[in-house]
Coordinates of C-alpha atoms in Angstrom, one line a residue:
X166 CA -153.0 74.5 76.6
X167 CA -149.3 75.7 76.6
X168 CA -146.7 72.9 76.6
X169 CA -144.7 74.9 79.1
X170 CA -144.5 75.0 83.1
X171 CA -143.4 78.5 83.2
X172 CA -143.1 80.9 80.6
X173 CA -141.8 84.4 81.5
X174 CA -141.7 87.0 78.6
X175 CA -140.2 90.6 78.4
X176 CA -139.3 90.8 81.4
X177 CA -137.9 94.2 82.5
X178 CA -136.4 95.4 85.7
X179 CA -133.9 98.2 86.7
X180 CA -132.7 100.0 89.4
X181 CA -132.6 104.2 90.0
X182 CA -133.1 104.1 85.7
X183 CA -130.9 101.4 85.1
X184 CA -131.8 98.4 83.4
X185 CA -130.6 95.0 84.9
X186 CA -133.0 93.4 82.7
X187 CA -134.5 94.5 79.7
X188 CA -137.0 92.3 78.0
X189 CA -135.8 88.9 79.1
X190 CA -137.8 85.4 77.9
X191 CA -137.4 82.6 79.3
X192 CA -139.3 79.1 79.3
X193 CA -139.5 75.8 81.1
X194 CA -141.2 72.9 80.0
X195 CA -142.2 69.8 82.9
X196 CA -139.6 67.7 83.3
X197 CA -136.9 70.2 81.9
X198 CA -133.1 71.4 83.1
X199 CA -132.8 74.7 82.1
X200 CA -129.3 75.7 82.1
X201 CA -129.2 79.9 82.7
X202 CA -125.8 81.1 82.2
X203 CA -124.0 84.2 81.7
X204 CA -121.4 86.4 83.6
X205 CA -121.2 87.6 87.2
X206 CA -123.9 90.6 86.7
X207 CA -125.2 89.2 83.7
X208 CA -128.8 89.7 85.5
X209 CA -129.3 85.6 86.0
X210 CA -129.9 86.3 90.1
X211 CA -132.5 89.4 89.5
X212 CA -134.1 87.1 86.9
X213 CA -134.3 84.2 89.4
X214 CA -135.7 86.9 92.5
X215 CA -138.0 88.5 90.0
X216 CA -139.4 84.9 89.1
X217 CA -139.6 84.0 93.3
X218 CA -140.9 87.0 94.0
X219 CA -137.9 88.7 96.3
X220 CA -139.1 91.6 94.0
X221 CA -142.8 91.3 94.0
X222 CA -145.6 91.6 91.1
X223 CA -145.4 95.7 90.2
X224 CA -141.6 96.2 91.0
X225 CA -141.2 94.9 87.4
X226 CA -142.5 94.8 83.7
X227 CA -143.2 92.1 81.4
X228 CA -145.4 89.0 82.1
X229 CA -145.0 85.7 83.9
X230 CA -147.5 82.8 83.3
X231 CA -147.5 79.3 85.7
X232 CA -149.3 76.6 84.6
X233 CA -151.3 78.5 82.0
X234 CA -152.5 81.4 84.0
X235 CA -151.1 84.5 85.2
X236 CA -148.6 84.8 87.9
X237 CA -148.9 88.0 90.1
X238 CA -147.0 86.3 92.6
X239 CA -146.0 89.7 95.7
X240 CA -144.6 87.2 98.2
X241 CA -142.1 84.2 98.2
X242 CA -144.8 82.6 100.1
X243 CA -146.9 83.0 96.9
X244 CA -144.5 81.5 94.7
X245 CA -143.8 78.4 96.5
X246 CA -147.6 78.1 97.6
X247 CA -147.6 77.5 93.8
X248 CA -144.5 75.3 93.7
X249 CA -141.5 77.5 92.5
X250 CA -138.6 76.9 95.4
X251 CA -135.5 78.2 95.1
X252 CA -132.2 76.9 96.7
X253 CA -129.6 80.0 97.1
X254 CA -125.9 79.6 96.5
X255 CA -125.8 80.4 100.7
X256 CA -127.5 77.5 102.3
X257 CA -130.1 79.1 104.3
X258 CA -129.8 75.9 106.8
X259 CA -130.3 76.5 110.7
X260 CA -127.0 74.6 112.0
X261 CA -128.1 74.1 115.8
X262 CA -131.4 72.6 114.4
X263 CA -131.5 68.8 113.4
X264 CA -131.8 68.0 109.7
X265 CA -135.5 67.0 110.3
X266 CA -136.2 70.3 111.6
X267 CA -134.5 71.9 109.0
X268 CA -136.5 69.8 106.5
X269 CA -139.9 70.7 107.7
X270 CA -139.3 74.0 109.0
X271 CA -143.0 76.4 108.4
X272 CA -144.3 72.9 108.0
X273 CA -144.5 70.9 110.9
X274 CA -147.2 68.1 111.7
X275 CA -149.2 68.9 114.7
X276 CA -150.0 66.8 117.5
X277 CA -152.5 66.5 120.0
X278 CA -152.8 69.9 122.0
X279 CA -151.1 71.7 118.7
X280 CA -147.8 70.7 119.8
X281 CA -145.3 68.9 117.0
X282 CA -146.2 65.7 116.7
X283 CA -141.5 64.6 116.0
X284 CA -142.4 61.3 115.3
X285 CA -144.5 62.9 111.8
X286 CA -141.5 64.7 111.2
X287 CA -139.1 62.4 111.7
X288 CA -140.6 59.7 109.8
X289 CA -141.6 62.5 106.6
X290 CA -137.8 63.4 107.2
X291 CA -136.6 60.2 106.7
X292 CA -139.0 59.5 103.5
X293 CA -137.9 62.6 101.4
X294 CA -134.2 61.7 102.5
X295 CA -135.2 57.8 100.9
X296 CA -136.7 59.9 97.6
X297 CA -133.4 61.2 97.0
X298 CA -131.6 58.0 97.6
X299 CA -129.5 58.9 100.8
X300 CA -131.4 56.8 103.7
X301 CA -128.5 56.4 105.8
X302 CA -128.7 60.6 106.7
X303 CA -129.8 60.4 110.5
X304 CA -132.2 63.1 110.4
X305 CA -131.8 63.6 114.2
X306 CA -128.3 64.9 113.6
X307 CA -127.8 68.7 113.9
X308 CA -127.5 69.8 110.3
X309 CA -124.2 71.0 111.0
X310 CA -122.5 67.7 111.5
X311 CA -123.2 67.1 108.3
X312 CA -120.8 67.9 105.1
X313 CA -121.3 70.6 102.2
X314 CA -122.8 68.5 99.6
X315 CA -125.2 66.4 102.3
X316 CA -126.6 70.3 103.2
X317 CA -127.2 70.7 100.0
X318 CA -129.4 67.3 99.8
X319 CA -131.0 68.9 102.6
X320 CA -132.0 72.0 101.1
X321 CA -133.6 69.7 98.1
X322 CA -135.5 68.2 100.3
X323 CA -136.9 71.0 101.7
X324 CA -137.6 71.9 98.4
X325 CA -139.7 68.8 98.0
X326 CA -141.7 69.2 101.3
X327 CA -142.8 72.5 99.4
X328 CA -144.3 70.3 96.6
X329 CA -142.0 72.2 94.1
X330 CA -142.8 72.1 90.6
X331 CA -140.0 74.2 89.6
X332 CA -136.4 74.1 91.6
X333 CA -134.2 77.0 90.9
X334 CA -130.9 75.6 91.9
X335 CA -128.3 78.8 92.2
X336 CA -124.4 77.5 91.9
X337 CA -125.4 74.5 93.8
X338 CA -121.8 72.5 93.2
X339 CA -120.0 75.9 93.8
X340 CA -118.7 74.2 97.8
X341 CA -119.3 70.6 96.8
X342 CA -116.3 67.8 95.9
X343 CA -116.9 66.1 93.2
X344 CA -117.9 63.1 94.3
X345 CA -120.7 65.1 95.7
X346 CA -121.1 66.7 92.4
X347 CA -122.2 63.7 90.8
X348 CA -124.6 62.8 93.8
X349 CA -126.5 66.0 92.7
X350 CA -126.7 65.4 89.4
X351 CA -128.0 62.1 89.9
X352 CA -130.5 63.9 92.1
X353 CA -131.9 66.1 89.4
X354 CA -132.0 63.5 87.2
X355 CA -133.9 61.4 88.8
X356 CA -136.4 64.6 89.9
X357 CA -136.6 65.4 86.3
X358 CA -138.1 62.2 86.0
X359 CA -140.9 62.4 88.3
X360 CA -141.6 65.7 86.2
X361 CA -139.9 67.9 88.4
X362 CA -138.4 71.0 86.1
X363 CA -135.2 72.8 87.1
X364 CA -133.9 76.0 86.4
X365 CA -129.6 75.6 86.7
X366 CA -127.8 78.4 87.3
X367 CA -123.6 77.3 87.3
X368 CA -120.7 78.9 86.1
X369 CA -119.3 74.9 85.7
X370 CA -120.3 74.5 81.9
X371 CA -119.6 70.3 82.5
X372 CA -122.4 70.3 84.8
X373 CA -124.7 72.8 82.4
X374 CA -123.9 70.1 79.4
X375 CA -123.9 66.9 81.9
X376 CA -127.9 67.8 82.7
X377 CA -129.6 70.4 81.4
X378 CA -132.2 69.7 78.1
X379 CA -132.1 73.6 77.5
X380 CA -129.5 76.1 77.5
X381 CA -130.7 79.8 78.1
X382 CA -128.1 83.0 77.8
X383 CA -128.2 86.3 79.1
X384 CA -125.2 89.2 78.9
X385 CA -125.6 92.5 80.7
X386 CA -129.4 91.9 81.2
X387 CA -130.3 91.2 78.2
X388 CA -131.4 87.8 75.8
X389 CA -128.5 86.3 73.9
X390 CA -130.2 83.2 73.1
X391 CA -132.3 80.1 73.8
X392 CA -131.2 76.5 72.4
X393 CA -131.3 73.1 73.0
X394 CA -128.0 71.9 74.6
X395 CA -127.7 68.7 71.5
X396 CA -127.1 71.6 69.6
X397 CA -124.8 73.7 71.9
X398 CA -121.0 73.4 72.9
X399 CA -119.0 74.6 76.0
X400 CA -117.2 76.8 73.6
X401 CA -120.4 78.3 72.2
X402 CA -121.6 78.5 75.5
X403 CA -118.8 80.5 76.3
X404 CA -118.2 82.2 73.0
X405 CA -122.4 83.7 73.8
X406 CA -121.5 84.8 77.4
X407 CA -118.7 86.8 77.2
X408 CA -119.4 88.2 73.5
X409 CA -116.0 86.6 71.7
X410 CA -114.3 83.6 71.3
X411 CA -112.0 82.1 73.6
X412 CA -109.6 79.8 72.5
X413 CA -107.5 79.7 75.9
X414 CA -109.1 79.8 79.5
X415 CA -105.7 80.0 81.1
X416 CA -103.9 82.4 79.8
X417 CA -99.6 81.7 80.0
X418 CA -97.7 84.8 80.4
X419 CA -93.9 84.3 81.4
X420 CA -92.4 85.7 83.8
X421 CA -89.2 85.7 85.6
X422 CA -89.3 83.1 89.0
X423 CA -85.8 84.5 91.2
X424 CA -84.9 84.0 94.7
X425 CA -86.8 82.1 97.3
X426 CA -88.3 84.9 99.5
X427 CA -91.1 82.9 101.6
X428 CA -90.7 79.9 103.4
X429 CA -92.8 77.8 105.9
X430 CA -91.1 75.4 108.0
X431 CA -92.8 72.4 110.1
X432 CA -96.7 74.0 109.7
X433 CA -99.0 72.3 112.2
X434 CA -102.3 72.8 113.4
X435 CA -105.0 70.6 115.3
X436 CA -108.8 70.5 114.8
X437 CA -110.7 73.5 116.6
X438 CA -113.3 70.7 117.9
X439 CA -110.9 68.1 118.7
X440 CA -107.6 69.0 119.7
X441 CA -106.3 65.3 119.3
X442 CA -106.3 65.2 115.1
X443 CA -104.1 67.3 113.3
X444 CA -105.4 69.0 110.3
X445 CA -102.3 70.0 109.0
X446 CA -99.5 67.7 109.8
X447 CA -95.4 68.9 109.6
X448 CA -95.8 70.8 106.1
X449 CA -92.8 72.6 104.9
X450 CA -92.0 74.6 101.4
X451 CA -90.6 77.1 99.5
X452 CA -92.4 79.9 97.5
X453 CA -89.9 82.1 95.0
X454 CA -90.4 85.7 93.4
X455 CA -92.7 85.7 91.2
X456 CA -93.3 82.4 90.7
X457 CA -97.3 80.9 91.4
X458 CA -97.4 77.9 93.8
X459 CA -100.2 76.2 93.1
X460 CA -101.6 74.3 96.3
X461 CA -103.5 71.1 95.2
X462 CA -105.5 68.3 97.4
X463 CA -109.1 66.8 98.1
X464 CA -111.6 68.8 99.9
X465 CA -111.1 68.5 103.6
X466 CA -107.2 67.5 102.9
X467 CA -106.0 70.6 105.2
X468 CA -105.5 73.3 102.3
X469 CA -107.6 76.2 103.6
X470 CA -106.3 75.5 107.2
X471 CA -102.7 75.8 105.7
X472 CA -103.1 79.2 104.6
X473 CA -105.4 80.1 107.6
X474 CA -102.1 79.6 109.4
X475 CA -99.5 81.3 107.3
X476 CA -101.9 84.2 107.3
X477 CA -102.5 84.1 111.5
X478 CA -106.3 83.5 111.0
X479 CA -106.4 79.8 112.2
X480 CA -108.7 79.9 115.3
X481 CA -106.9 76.4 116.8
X482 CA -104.1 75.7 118.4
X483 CA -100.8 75.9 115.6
X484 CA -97.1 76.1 115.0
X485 CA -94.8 77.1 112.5
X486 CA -91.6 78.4 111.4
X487 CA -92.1 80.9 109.1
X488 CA -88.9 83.1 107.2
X489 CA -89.0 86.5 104.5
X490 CA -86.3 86.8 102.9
X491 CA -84.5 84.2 105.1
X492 CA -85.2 86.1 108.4
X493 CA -88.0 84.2 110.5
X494 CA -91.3 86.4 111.4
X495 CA -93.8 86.5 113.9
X496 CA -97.5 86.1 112.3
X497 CA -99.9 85.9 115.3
X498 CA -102.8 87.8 113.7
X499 CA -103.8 88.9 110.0
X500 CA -102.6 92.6 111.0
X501 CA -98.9 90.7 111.6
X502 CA -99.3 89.2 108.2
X503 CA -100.1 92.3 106.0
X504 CA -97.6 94.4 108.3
X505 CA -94.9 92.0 107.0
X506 CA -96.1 92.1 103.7
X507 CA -98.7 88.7 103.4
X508 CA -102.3 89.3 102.4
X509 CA -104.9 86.5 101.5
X510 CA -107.9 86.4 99.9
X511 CA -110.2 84.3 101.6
X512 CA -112.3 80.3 100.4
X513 CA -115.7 82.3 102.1
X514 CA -116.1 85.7 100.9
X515 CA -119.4 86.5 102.4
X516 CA -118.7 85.2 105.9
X517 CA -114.5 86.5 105.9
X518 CA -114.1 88.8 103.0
X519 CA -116.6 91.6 103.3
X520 CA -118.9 93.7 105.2
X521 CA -122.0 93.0 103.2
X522 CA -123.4 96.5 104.1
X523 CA -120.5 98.9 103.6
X524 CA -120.3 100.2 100.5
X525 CA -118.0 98.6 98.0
X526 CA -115.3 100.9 97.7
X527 CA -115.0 101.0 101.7
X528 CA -114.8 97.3 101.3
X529 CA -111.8 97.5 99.2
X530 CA -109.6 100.4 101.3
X531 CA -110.9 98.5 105.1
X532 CA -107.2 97.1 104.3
X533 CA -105.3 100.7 104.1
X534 CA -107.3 102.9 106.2
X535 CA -104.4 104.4 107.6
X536 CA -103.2 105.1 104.5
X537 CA -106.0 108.3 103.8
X538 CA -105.4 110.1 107.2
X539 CA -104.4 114.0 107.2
X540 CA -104.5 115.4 110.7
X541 CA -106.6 113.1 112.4
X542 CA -109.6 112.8 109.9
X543 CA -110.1 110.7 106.9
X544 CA -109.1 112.5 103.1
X545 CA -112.2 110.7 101.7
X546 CA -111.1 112.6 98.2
X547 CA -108.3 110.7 98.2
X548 CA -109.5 107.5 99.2
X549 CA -112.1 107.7 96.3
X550 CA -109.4 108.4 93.9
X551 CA -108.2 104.9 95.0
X552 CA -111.4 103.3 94.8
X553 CA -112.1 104.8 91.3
X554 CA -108.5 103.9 90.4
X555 CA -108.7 99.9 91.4
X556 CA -112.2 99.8 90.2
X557 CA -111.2 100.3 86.8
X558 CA -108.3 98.2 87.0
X559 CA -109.6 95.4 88.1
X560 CA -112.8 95.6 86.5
X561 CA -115.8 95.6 88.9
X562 CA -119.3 95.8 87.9
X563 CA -121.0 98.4 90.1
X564 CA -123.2 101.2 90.0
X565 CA -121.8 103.3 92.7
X566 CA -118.7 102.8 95.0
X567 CA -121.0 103.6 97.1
X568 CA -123.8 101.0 97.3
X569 CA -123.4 98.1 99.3
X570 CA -121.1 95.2 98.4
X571 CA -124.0 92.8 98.8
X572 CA -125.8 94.5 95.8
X573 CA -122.8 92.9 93.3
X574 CA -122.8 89.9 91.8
X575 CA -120.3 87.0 93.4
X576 CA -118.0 87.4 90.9
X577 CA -117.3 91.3 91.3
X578 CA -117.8 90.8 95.1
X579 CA -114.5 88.7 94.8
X580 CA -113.0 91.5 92.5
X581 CA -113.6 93.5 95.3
X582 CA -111.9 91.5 98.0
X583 CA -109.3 91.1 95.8
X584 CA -108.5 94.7 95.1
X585 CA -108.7 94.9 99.2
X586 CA -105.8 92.4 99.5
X587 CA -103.5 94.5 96.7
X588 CA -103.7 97.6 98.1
X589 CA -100.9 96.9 100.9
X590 CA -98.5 96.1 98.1
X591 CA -97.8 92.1 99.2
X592 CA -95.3 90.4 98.7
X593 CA -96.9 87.4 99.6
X594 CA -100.4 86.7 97.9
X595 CA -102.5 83.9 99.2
X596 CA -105.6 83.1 97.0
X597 CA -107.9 80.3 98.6
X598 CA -110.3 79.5 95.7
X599 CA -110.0 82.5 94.2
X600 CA -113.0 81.6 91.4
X601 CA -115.1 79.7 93.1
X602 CA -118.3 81.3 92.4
X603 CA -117.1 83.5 89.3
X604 CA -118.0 83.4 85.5
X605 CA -115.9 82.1 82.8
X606 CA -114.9 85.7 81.6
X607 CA -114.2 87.0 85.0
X608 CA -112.0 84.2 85.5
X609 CA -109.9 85.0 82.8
X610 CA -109.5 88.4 84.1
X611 CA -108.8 87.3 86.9
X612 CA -105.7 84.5 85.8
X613 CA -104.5 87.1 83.7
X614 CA -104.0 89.6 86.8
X615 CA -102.4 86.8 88.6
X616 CA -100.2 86.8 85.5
X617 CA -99.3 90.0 85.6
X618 CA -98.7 90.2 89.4
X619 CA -96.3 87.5 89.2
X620 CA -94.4 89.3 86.6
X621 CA -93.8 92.2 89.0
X622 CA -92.7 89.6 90.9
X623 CA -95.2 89.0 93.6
X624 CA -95.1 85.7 95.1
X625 CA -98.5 83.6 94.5
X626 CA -99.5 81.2 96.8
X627 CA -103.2 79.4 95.3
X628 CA -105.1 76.9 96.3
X629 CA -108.1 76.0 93.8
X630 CA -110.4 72.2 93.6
X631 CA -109.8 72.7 90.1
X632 CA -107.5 70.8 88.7
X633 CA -107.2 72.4 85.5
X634 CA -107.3 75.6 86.7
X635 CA -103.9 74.2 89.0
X636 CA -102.2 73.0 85.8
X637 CA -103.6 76.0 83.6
X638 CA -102.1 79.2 86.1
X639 CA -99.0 77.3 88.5
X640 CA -95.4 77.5 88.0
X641 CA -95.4 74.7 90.4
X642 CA -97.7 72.2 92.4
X643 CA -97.7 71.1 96.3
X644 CA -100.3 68.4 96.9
X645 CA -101.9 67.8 100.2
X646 CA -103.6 64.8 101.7
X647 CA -105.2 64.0 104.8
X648 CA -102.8 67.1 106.4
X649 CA -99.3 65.8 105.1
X650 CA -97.3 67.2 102.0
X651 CA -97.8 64.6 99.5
X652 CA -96.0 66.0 96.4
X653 CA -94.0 68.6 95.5
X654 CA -94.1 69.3 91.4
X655 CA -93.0 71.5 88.4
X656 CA -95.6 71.9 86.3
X657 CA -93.8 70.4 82.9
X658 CA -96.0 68.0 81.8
X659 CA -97.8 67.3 84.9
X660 CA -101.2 65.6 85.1
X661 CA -104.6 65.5 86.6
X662 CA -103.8 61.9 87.2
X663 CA -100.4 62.4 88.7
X664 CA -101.9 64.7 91.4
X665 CA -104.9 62.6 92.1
X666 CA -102.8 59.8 92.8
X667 CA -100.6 62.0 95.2
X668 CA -103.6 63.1 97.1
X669 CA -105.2 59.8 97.5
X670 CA -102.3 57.5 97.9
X671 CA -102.2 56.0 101.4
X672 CA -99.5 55.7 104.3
X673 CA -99.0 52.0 102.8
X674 CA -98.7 53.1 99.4
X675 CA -96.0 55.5 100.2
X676 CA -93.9 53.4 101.9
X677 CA -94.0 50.8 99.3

């Protein structure tokens, strides 16, 4: 009898005759964390679908053996029939339904006549919500009143109604604070207890170290290596993803910070569901060329609606005074801000970046359209030249401009947004979590082009939840909290702890 749950070997998969995987092992014991890392593209999502059976028994080569026996799994009802679940980086939660619902959704107890017996569901609800230590959740609630990291509890315990064996947990932390973090990773501790094995896909290497027994890594589809994590570092782990040592994540470039040429004045804006809290409260600053303002805060402190408003998108009521180059300017609407020289790149790619079935490069010139018209019709030879051009320069994985963005990775999908927002030439840039979701090496690719964009002397405007990534990339710091500007910081020796303590420090604190 093997001593592993799942054991898939050579596995092989490609697309039109290329390989996205090609002859990929990988093996998970009872009980076991398997961390699976690598780059955006790497193959660690086509792995994952292969294994669930999103591409079904015959679509791909190699072998897959459950429990000792054979897996021709050619449905994802299959595969979690047999107890392999997996939980997607998108929550694929039902918002108007309650978190009961949600919970038991395919699975409902029936009642007399075949109708749902609720007070089954309720009360099996409320038991898996006890299993993973959150009994105060009130399962009645819509699912949407609840926050990120309690969806994701919910998602688990779908999971569990499933009777999984095997959780496949895809970026699970990517929206979560940390706080919520370390919820999660209680979670899986406690589920690799009851013998519950995990496969953990993360680009957050902590979390890979923090729980996982196993480290497995793949690069451009194929094996790198398999080892236990008491014998692995971050900096190997890294070091085996990208193919080369990196002795700096953040890389410094300096560049010349001149005149002030954006300023907000007196930014307010009130919840969209209840007018009578403001989420942003009287916030004012200063933003010079090329110089990288770095926009710190906890989640929910008002960071994202900040931007939202500066860039026209907030869909509440809001007021500001905002000046270019001294002279104040009318942003209504996105189109006002890129028209006057502000672009963003948005915290939710998939729901306010792209159009997940336009091909990429239309995805990246949406933004300049205008800019590839002869007499009335598009000059689609010139527009690919762009698309070719910013491809290369910035890097994106893809086949074919062609294809549809939602074929790429995360990572390159942000690449891709990215490259949409440069093409109008900003002056401005706003980047709201601009690596959430993206692989150590894209990251770096990613600072680095912020880097060299502030040396031409574009203005950078990002907000990030990472606190190193803040100190590693800003020129300067702003810290939010609860809505108000809390701080207002050169980054010389500045530290995690002195921004924490700016964001969390209450009304009674600051007036002591």
């Amino acid at each position: 009898m093997s001593e592993y749950l799942l054991e898939m070997r050579g596995i092989v998969k490609d697309f039109s005759g290329v390989k996205a995987l090609d002859g990929i092992n990988l093996m998970v014991r009872p009980g076991e964390a398997v961390g699976l890392c690598g780059e955006n593209g790497a193959g660690k999502s086509t792995l994952m679908k292969v294994l669930s059976a999103v591409y079904p028994y015959g679509t791909w080569e190699g072998t897959i053996r459950w429990e000792g026996r054979e897996l021709k799994a050619r449905s994802i009802r299959e595969t979690e029939e047999a107890g392999i679940v997996i939980i997607h980086q998108e929550l694929m939660l039902i918002p108007q339904l309650s978190v009961a619902e949600n919970i038991m959704l395919g699975r409902e107890p029936a009642g007399p006549g075949g109708f749902i017996d609720f007070e089954a569901l309720y009360q099996r609800a409320e038991a898996l919500m006890r299993e993973l230590n959150m009994p105060d959740i009130n399962v009645a609630l819509p699912v949407s009143a609840l926050g990120g990291g309690h969806q994701q509890l919910v998602e688990i315990a779908k999971a569990l109604n499933k009777n999984a064996k095997l959780l496949i947990l895809d970026e699970p932390s990517s929206s979560l604070s940390k706080t919520e973090t370390e919820t999660l990773l209680d979670i899986i501790r406690g589920l690799k207890a009851r013998g519950v094995a995990c496969v953990y896909i993360s680009h957050k290497l902590d979390e890979v170290q923090a729980v996982c027994d196993t480290v497995t890594v793949i690069r451009d589809g194929t094996l790198v290596g398999s080892a236990p994590m008491a014998d692995m570092t971050v900096d190997r782990i890294i070091a085996m993803m990208v193919g080369r040592e990196m002795q700096n994540l953040f890389p410094r470039q300096s560049h010349a910070i001149g005149e002030v040429v954006f300023e907000a004045r007196h930014v307010t804006c009130w919840d969209v569901h209840n007018p009578a809290r403001k989420r942003v409260d009287d916030v004012s600053f200063q933003l010079r060329r090329g110089e990288i303002l770095g926009v710190a805060g906890l989640v929910g402190a008002g960071r994202t609606e900040l931007a939202s408003v500066l860039f026209g998108s907030y869909q509440g009521r809001c007021e500001a005074e905002i000046l270019l180059d001294g002279q104040p300017i009318r942003v209504r609407s996105p189109l006002d801000a890129v028209r006057h020289g502000i672009c963003m790149v948005p915290e939710d790619r998939k729901h306010q970046g792209i159009v997940p079935l336009m091909g990429v490069g239309h995805n990246i010139t949406m933004s300049v359209m205008s800019r590839f018209v002869r007499g009335g019709f598009i000059d689609e030879a010139d527009e690919m030249r762009t698309v070719e051009e910013t491809v290369r320069r910035i890097r994106i994985k893809t086949a074919s401009p062609m294809l549809p963005i939602k074929s790429l990775s995360g990572g390159n999908q942000q690449k891709a947004v990215l490259s949409k927002m440069l093409l109008p030439r900003p002056r401005v840039l706003i980047l709201d979590e601009p690596t959430r979701g993206v692989d150590v090496g894209a990251k770096y690719e990613i600072y680095t082009l912020i880097h060299e964009l502030a040396a031409e002397g574009m203005a950078i405007i990002m907000i990030s939840s990472e606190l190193p990534e803040i100190l590693g990339i800003s020129d300067r710091v702003i810290v939010i909290g609860e809505g108000e500007l809390r701080g207002d910081f050169a980054n010389e020796n500045l530290t995690q702890e002195t921004i924490m303590t700016a964001a969390i420090r209450t009304d009674a604190a600051r007036r002591a």
